[in-house]
PDB file of C-alpha atoms in Angstrom:
ATOM      1  CA  MET A  28       0.000   0.000   0.000  1.00 46.00           C
ATOM      2  CA  LYS A  29       2.723   2.451   0.979  1.00 48.00           C
ATOM      3  CA  GLU A  30       4.702   1.551  -2.149  1.00 50.00           C
ATOM      4  CA  THR A  31       1.684   2.252  -4.370  1.00 48.00           C
ATOM      5  CA  ALA A  32       1.127   5.650  -2.768  1.00 48.00           C
ATOM      6  CA  MET A  33       4.768   6.556  -3.337  1.00 46.00           C
ATOM      7  CA  LEU A  34       4.526   5.609  -7.009  1.00 46.00           C
ATOM      8  CA  GLU A  35       1.411   7.742  -7.399  1.00 52.00           C
ATOM      9  CA  LEU A  36       3.058  10.782  -5.796  1.00 51.00           C
ATOM     10  CA  GLU A  37       6.421  10.502  -7.513  1.00 60.00           C
ATOM     11  CA  PRO A  38       5.399  12.023 -10.879  1.00 59.00           C
ATOM     12  CA  LEU A  39       4.107  15.099  -9.049  1.00 67.00           C
ATOM     13  CA  CYS A  40       7.631  15.782  -7.778  1.00 68.00           C
ATOM     14  CA  PHE A  41       8.727  16.329 -11.363  1.00 71.00           C
ATOM     15  CA  SER A  42       6.014  18.893 -11.994  1.00 76.00           C
ATOM     16  CA  SER A  43       7.313  22.423 -12.516  1.00 79.00           C
ATOM     17  CA  GLU A  44       4.900  23.599  -9.791  1.00 80.00           C
ATOM     18  CA  CYS A  45       6.207  21.181  -7.136  1.00 81.00           C
ATOM     19  CA  PRO A  46       8.135  23.012  -4.388  1.00 82.00           C
ATOM     20  CA  SER A  47      10.464  20.032  -3.976  1.00 83.00           C
ATOM     21  CA  ARG A  48      11.651  20.446  -7.556  1.00 83.00           C
ATOM     22  CA  ALA A  49      12.635  24.071  -6.995  1.00 83.00           C
ATOM     23  CA  LEU A  50      14.480  23.176  -3.785  1.00 86.00           C
ATOM     24  CA  PHE A  51      16.240  20.268  -5.470  1.00 85.00           C
ATOM     25  CA  ASP A  52      17.327  22.567  -8.311  1.00 84.00           C
ATOM     26  CA  GLN A  53      18.740  25.028  -5.776  1.00 86.00           C
ATOM     27  CA  ILE A  54      20.679  22.567  -3.624  1.00 87.00           C
ATOM     28  CA  ALA A  55      21.903  20.365  -6.458  1.00 85.00           C
ATOM     29  CA  ASP A  56      23.522  23.049  -8.577  1.00 87.00           C
ATOM     30  CA  LYS A  57      27.302  22.858  -8.737  1.00 84.00           C
ATOM     31  CA  TRP A  58      28.061  26.061  -6.858  1.00 93.00           C
ATOM     32  CA  SER A  59      25.782  25.314  -3.907  1.00 92.00           C
ATOM     33  CA  MET A  60      27.325  21.886  -3.450  1.00 90.00           C
ATOM     34  CA  MET A  61      30.842  23.295  -3.659  1.00 92.00           C
ATOM     35  CA  VAL A  62      30.080  26.223  -1.340  1.00 94.00           C
ATOM     36  CA  LEU A  63      28.821  23.822   1.306  1.00 93.00           C
ATOM     37  CA  ALA A  64      31.972  21.734   0.885  1.00 91.00           C
ATOM     38  CA  VAL A  65      34.157  24.832   1.354  1.00 94.00           C
ATOM     39  CA  LEU A  66      32.154  25.986   4.384  1.00 95.00           C
ATOM     40  CA  ASP A  67      32.506  22.539   5.937  1.00 92.00           C
ATOM     41  CA  ASP A  68      35.922  23.782   7.146  1.00 90.00           C
ATOM     42  CA  GLY A  69      34.183  26.484   9.212  1.00 94.00           C
ATOM     43  CA  PRO A  70      32.921  30.056   8.757  1.00 96.00           C
ATOM     44  CA  GLN A  71      34.556  31.915   5.895  1.00 96.00           C
ATOM     45  CA  ARG A  72      34.415  35.330   4.322  1.00 94.00           C
ATOM     46  CA  PHE A  73      33.013  35.804   0.846  1.00 94.00           C
ATOM     47  CA  ASN A  74      36.393  36.309  -0.831  1.00 93.00           C
ATOM     48  CA  ALA A  75      37.880  33.267   0.884  1.00 95.00           C
ATOM     49  CA  VAL A  76      35.041  31.143  -0.502  1.00 96.00           C
ATOM     50  CA  ARG A  77      35.505  32.714  -3.935  1.00 95.00           C
ATOM     51  CA  ARG A  78      39.250  31.996  -3.949  1.00 95.00           C
ATOM     52  CA  ARG A  79      38.596  28.321  -3.145  1.00 95.00           C
ATOM     53  CA  LEU A  80      36.044  27.977  -5.965  1.00 95.00           C
ATOM     54  CA  GLN A  81      38.061  28.567  -9.088  1.00 93.00           C
ATOM     55  CA  GLY A  82      35.884  29.751 -11.943  1.00 93.00           C
ATOM     56  CA  VAL A  83      32.958  31.081  -9.916  1.00 95.00           C
ATOM     57  CA  THR A  84      32.002  34.649 -10.709  1.00 95.00           C
ATOM     58  CA  GLN A  85      31.177  37.130  -7.988  1.00 95.00           C
ATOM     59  CA  LYS A  86      27.599  37.278  -9.286  1.00 95.00           C
ATOM     60  CA  ALA A  87      27.138  33.484  -9.340  1.00 95.00           C
ATOM     61  CA  LEU A  88      28.575  33.106  -5.838  1.00 96.00           C
ATOM     62  CA  THR A  89      26.429  35.943  -4.480  1.00 95.00           C
ATOM     63  CA  GLN A  90      23.295  34.404  -5.988  1.00 95.00           C
ATOM     64  CA  SER A  91      24.157  30.962  -4.678  1.00 95.00           C
ATOM     65  CA  LEU A  92      24.848  32.234  -1.153  1.00 96.00           C
ATOM     66  CA  ARG A  93      21.605  34.249  -1.122  1.00 96.00           C
ATOM     67  CA  ARG A  94      19.575  31.220  -2.230  1.00 94.00           C
ATOM     68  CA  MET A  95      21.209  29.046   0.408  1.00 96.00           C
ATOM     69  CA  GLU A  96      20.661  31.695   3.078  1.00 96.00           C
ATOM     70  CA  ARG A  97      16.980  31.995   2.082  1.00 95.00           C
ATOM     71  CA  ASN A  98      16.640  28.193   2.244  1.00 94.00           C
ATOM     72  CA  GLY A  99      18.210  28.120   5.713  1.00 96.00           C
ATOM     73  CA  LEU A 100      21.343  26.250   4.628  1.00 96.00           C
ATOM     74  CA  VAL A 101      23.883  28.976   5.384  1.00 97.00           C
ATOM     75  CA  ALA A 102      23.920  31.899   7.769  1.00 98.00           C
ATOM     76  CA  ARG A 103      25.372  35.295   6.921  1.00 97.00           C
ATOM     77  CA  GLU A 104      27.085  37.288   9.657  1.00 94.00           C
ATOM     78  CA  VAL A 105      28.232  40.889   9.393  1.00 92.00           C
ATOM     79  CA  ILE A 106      31.495  41.429  11.243  1.00 88.00           C
ATOM     80  CA  SER A 107      32.002  44.934  12.624  1.00 84.00           C
ATOM     81  CA  LEU A 108      35.483  45.625  11.384  1.00 76.00           C
ATOM     82  CA  SER A 109      36.810  48.488   9.382  1.00 73.00           C
ATOM     83  CA  PRO A 110      35.928  47.900   6.606  1.00 83.00           C
ATOM     84  CA  VAL A 111      32.856  45.862   7.444  1.00 83.00           C
ATOM     85  CA  ALA A 112      33.218  42.181   6.548  1.00 87.00           C
ATOM     86  CA  VAL A 113      30.716  39.400   5.963  1.00 91.00           C
ATOM     87  CA  GLN A 114      31.236  35.741   6.681  1.00 95.00           C
ATOM     88  CA  TYR A 115      29.140  32.684   5.956  1.00 97.00           C
ATOM     89  CA  GLN A 116      28.729  29.449   7.828  1.00 97.00           C
ATOM     90  CA  ILE A 117      26.691  26.288   7.461  1.00 97.00           C
ATOM     91  CA  THR A 118      23.534  26.072   9.556  1.00 97.00           C
ATOM     92  CA  PRO A 119      22.432  22.863  11.275  1.00 97.00           C
ATOM     93  CA  LEU A 120      19.988  22.322   8.400  1.00 96.00           C
ATOM     94  CA  GLY A 121      22.786  22.786   5.876  1.00 95.00           C
ATOM     95  CA  ARG A 122      24.941  20.275   7.756  1.00 95.00           C
ATOM     96  CA  THR A 123      22.329  17.595   7.047  1.00 95.00           C
ATOM     97  CA  LEU A 124      23.381  17.813   3.382  1.00 93.00           C
ATOM     98  CA  GLN A 125      27.052  17.126   4.107  1.00 91.00           C
ATOM     99  CA  GLN A 126      26.785  13.327   4.241  1.00 92.00           C
ATOM    100  CA  PRO A 127      24.846  12.961   0.975  1.00 92.00           C
ATOM    101  CA  PHE A 128      27.162  15.453  -0.768  1.00 89.00           C
ATOM    102  CA  ARG A 129      30.259  13.622   0.513  1.00 89.00           C
ATOM    103  CA  ALA A 130      28.821  10.360  -0.797  1.00 93.00           C
ATOM    104  CA  LEU A 131      28.187  11.962  -4.195  1.00 90.00           C
ATOM    105  CA  HIS A 132      31.704  13.401  -4.279  1.00 88.00           C
ATOM    106  CA  GLU A 133      33.224  10.028  -3.377  1.00 93.00           C
ATOM    107  CA  TRP A 134      31.115   8.348  -6.069  1.00 95.00           C
ATOM    108  CA  THR A 135      32.328  10.926  -8.594  1.00 93.00           C
ATOM    109  CA  LEU A 136      35.984  10.292  -7.802  1.00 94.00           C
ATOM    110  CA  GLU A 137      35.529   6.506  -7.699  1.00 97.00           C
ATOM    111  CA  LYS A 138      33.533   6.248 -10.930  1.00 97.00           C
ATOM    112  CA  LEU A 139      35.370   8.880 -12.962  1.00 96.00           C
ATOM    113  CA  PRO A 140      37.538   6.302 -14.785  1.00 97.00           C
ATOM    114  CA  GLU A 141      34.407   4.350 -15.798  1.00 97.00           C
ATOM    115  CA  VAL A 142      32.659   7.520 -16.928  1.00 97.00           C
ATOM    116  CA  ASP A 143      35.732   8.582 -18.875  1.00 96.00           C
ATOM    117  CA  ALA A 144      35.859   5.156 -20.597  1.00 96.00           C
ATOM    118  CA  ALA A 145      32.149   5.446 -21.451  1.00 96.00           C
ATOM    119  CA  ARG A 146      32.724   8.915 -22.917  1.00 94.00           C
ATOM    120  CA  GLN A 147      35.603   7.675 -25.033  1.00 94.00           C
ATOM    121  CA  ALA A 148      33.586   4.676 -26.261  1.00 94.00           C
ATOM    122  CA  PHE A 149      30.688   6.971 -27.122  1.00 94.00           C
ATOM    123  CA  ASP A 150      32.937   9.364 -29.020  1.00 92.00           C
ATOM    124  CA  VAL A 151      34.502   6.496 -31.005  1.00 93.00           C
ATOM    125  CA  ALA A 152      31.043   5.060 -31.787  1.00 92.00           C
ATOM    126  CA  GLN A 153      29.953   8.497 -32.994  1.00 89.00           C
ATOM    127  CA  GLY A 154      32.959   8.671 -35.299  1.00 87.00           C
ATOM    128  CA  ARG A 155      34.636  11.384 -33.289  1.00 84.00           C
ATOM    129  CA  GLY A 156      38.023  11.258 -31.734  1.00 69.00           C
ATOM    130  CA  PRO A 157      38.084  11.144 -27.947  1.00 56.00           C
ATOM    131  CA  LEU A 158      37.366  14.612 -26.605  1.00 55.00           C
ATOM    132  CA  HIS A 159      39.621  15.912 -23.879  1.00 53.00           C
ATOM    133  CA  ASP A 160      37.410  16.549 -20.874  1.00 53.00           C
ATOM    134  CA  THR A 161      39.028  19.266 -18.744  1.00 49.00           C
ATOM    135  CA  ALA A 162      37.025  18.343 -15.636  1.00 49.00           C
ATOM    136  CA  ALA A 163      38.171  14.730 -15.801  1.00 48.00           C
ATOM    137  CA  ALA A 164      41.749  15.766 -16.498  1.00 49.00           C
ATOM    138  CA  SER A 165      41.842  18.163 -13.561  1.00 50.00           C
ATOM    139  CA  ILE A 166      40.409  15.600 -11.141  1.00 49.00           C
ATOM    140  CA  ALA A 167      42.729  12.859 -12.337  1.00 47.00           C
ATOM    141  CA  ALA A 168      45.812  15.098 -12.041  1.00 45.00           C
TER     142      ALA A 168
END
């Protein structure tokens, strides 16, 4: 009975109006996941987070942090220094994502060789030479 109810509800979660879909989109984007990984080391200022996340723009990081703050995943604290500074830290709710994100990161590192082999096989089957994937190369290095 419970299994049937779950199957009936599941398609609704993929509806564009479902609140769970919007939340999933917000927490599963690459910057949010990486920001939470960086903040796992403890509270950090905006520029420290930005330096750790090579390739993130100031705008993308600001938007990601605001979304996570609105969702209760990170807390923003203004530090009364001269000049005024802002730091971010993971909230208890945000910490509940750490274990699933760590598992996903471990899976990514473990399965990267298999994914790379699949990519190469696909490219050969499509008549293309193997494409150099910069993400795979940087992780493997």
